[in-house]
mmCIF file of C-alpha atoms in Angstrom:
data_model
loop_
_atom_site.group_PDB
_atom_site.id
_atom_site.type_symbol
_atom_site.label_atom_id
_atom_site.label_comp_id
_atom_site.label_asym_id
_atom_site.label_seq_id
_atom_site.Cartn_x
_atom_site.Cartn_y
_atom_site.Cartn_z
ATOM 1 C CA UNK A 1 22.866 32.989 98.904
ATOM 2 C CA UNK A 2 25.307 32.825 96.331
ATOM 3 C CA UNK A 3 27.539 30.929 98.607
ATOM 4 C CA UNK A 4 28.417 28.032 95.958
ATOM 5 C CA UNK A 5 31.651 26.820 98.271
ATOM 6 C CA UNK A 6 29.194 26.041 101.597
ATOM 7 C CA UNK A 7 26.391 24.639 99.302
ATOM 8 C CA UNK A 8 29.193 22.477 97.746
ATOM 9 C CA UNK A 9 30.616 21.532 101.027
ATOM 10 C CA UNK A 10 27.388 21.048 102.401
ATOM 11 C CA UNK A 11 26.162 19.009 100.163
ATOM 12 C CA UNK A 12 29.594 16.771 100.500
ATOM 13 C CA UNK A 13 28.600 15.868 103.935
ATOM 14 C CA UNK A 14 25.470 14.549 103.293
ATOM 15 C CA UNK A 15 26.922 12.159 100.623
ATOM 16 C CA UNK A 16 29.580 11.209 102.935
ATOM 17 C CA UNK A 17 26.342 10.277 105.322
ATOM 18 C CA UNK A 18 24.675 8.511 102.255
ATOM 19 C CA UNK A 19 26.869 8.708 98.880
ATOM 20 C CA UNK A 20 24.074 7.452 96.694
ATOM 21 C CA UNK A 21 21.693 10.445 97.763
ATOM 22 C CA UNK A 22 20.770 11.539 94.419
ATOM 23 C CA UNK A 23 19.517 14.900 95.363
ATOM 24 C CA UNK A 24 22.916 15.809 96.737
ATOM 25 C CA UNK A 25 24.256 14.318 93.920
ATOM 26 C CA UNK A 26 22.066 16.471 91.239
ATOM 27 C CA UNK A 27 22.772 19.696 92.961
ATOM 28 C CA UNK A 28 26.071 19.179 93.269
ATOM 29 C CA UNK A 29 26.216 18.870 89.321
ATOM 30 C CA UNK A 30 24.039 21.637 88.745
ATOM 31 C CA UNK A 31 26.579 23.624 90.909
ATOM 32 C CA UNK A 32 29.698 22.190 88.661
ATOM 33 C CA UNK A 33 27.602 23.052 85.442
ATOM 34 C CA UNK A 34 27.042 26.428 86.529
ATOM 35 C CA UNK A 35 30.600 27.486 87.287
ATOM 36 C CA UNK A 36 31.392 26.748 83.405
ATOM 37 C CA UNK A 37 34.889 25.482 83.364
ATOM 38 C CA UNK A 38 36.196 22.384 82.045
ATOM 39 C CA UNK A 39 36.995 20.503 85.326
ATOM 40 C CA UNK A 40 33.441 21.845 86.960
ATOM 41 C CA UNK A 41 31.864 20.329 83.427
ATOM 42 C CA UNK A 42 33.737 16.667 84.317
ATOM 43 C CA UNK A 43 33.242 17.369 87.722
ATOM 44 C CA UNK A 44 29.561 17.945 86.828
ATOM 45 C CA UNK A 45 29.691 14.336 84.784
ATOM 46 C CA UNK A 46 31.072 12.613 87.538
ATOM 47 C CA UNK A 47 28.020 14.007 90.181
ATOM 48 C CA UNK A 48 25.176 13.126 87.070
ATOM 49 C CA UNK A 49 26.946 9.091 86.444
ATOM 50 C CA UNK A 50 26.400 8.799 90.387
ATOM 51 C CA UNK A 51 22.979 9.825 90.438
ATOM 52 C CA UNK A 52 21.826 8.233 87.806
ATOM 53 C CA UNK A 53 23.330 4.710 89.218
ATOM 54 C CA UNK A 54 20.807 5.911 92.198
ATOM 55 C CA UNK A 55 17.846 5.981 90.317
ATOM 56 C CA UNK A 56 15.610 3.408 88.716
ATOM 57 C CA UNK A 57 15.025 3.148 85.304
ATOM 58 C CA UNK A 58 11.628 4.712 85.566
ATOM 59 C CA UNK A 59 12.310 7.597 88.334
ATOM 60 C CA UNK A 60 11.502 10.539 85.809
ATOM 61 C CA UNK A 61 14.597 13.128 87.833
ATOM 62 C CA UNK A 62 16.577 11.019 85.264
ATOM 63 C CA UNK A 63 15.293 12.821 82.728
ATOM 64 C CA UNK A 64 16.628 16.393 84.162
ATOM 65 C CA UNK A 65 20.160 14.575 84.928
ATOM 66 C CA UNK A 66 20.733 13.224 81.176
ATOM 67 C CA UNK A 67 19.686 16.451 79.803
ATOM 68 C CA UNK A 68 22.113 18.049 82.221
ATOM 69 C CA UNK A 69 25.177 15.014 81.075
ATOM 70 C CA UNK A 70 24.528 16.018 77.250
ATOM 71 C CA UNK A 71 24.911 19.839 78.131
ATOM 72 C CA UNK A 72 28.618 18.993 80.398
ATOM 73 C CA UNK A 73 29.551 16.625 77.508
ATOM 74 C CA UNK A 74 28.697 19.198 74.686
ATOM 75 C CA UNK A 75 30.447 21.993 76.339
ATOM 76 C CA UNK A 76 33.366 19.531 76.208
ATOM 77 C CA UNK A 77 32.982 19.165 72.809
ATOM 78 C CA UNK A 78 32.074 15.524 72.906
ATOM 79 C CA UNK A 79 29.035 15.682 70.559
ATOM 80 C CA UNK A 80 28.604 11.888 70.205
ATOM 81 C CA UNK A 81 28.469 11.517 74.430
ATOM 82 C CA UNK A 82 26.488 14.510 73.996
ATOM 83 C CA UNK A 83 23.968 13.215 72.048
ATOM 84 C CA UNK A 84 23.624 9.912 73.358
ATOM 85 C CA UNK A 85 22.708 11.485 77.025
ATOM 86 C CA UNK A 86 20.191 14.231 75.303
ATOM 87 C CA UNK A 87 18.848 11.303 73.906
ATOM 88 C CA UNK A 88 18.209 9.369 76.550
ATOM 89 C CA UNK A 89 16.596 12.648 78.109
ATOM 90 C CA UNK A 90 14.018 13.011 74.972
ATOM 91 C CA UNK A 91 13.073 9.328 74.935
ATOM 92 C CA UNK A 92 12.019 9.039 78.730
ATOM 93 C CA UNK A 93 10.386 12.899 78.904
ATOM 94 C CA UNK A 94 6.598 12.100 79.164
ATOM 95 C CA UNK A 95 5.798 15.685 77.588
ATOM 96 C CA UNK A 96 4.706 17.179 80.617
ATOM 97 C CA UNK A 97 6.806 19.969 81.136
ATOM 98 C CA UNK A 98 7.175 21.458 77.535
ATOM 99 C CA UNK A 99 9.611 24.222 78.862
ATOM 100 C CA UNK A 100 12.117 21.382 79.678
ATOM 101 C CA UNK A 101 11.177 19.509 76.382
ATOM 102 C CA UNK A 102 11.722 22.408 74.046
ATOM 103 C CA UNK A 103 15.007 22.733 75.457
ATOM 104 C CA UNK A 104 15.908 19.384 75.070
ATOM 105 C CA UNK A 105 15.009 19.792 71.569
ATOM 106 C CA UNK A 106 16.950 22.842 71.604
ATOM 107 C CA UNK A 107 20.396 21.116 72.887
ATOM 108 C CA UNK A 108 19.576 18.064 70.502
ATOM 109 C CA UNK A 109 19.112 20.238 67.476
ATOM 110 C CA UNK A 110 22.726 22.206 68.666
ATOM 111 C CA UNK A 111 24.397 18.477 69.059
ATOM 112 C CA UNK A 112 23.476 17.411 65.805
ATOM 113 C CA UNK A 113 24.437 20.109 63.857
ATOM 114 C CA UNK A 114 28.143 20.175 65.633
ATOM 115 C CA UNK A 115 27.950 16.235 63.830
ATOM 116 C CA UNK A 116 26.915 17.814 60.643
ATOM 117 C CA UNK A 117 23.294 15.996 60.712
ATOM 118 C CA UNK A 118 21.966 19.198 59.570
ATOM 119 C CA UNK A 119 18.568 17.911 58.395
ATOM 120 C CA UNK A 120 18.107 16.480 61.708
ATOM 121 C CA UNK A 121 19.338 19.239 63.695
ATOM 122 C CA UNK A 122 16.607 21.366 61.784
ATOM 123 C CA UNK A 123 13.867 18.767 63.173
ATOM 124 C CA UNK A 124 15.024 18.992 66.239
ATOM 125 C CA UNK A 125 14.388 23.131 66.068
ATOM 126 C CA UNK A 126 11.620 22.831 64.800
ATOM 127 C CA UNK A 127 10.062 20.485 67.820
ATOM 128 C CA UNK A 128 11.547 23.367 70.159
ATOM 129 C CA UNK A 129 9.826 26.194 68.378
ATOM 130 C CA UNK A 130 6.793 23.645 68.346
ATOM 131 C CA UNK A 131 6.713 22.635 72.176
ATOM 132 C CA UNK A 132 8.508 26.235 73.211
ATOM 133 C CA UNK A 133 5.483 28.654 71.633
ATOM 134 C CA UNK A 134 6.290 31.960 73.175
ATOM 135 C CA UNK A 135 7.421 30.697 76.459
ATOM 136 C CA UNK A 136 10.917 31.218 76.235
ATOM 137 C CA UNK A 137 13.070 33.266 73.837
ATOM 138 C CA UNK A 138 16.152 31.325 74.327
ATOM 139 C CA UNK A 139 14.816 28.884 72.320
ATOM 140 C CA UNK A 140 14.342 31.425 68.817
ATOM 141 C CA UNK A 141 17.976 33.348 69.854
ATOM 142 C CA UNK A 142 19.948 30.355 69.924
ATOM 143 C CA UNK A 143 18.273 28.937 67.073
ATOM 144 C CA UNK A 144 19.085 32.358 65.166
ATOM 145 C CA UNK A 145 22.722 32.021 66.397
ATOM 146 C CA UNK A 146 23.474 28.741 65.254
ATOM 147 C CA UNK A 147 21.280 29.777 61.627
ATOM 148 C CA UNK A 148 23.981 32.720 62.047
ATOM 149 C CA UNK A 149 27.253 31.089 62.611
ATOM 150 C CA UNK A 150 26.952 27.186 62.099
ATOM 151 C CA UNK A 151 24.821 27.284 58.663
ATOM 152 C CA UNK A 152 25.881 30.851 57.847
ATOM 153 C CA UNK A 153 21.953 31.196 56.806
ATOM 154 C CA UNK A 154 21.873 34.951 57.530
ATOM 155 C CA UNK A 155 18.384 35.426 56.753
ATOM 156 C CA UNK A 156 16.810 32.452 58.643
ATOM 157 C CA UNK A 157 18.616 33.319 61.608
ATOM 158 C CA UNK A 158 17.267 37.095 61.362
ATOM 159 C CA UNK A 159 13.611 35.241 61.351
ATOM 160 C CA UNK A 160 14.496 33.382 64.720
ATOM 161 C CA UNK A 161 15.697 36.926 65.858
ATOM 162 C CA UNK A 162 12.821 38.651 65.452
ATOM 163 C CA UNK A 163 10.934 35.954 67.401
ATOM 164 C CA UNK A 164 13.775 36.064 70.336
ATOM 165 C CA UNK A 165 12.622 39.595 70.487
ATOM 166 C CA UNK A 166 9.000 39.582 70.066
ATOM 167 C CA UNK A 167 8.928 36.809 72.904
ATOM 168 C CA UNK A 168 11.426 39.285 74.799
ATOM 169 C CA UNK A 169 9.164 42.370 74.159
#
């Protein structure tokens, strides 16, 4: 419904019932993420830390919540916390849901470039092209943009493009 406020508030009444309900607590960061503002992105961190402290080491929604920490931290520009969650999220993905994988990739390869690792940041594109096929055509765009404006490689980003759009088509 669009009603982010009530879903918010909502969802603050069932952690004041039970304030280690991790479901609460992950859609109450994916509502901070979404709003896309520096607070909502700590806000966002803050929601993520407490679910994760819910979870077991082996409960496979932590996957989803570390990918969504390394997003919050690298739209704050803290590349290192960034990568360290992102990480995490690669290491305990089973492969099973290469739409979420590629994207992971996708945000790792972005991290590491922002810490100059270029090589590595490459590798990590490359596994998202790999695992993404022609699924999704964020994956080729965003590649192409940081090819455009990171690396300044104007014609490897127009290859990554042309795939955004043939995906797209």
């Amino acid at each position: 419904l669009d009603d982010y406020p009530g879903a918010l508030s909502d969802l603050n009444k069932s952690l004041e019932l039970n304030p280690s309900y991790h479901y609460a607590l992950d859609l109450s960061m994916d509502i901070e993420f979404d709003k896309g503002t520096t607070p909502s992105y700590y806000s966002a961190i803050s929601y993520g830390l407490r679910a994760l402290e819910s979870l077991n080491q082996n409960d496979p929604d932590r996957v989803m919540i570390n990918r969504r920490l390394g997003e919050s931290f690298y739209n704050l520009d803290m590349y290192d916390k960034a990568l360290e969650y992102l990480t995490e999220a690669d290491t305990q993905s089973e492969g099973k849901d290469k739409f979420w994988d590629a994207r992971i990739d996708l945000y790792l390869g972005e991290t590491y470039m922002q810490l100059d690792s270029l090589s590595k940041g490459r590798n990590f594109f490359k596994s998202a092209m790999d695992l993404n096929g022609i699924e999704d055509a964020w994956i080729p765009y965003s590649i192409g943009f940081n090819y455009q404006y990171k690396l300044e490689d104007y014609n490897e980003a127009i290859k990554y493009y042309n795939q955004a759009v043939e995906i797209d088509a």
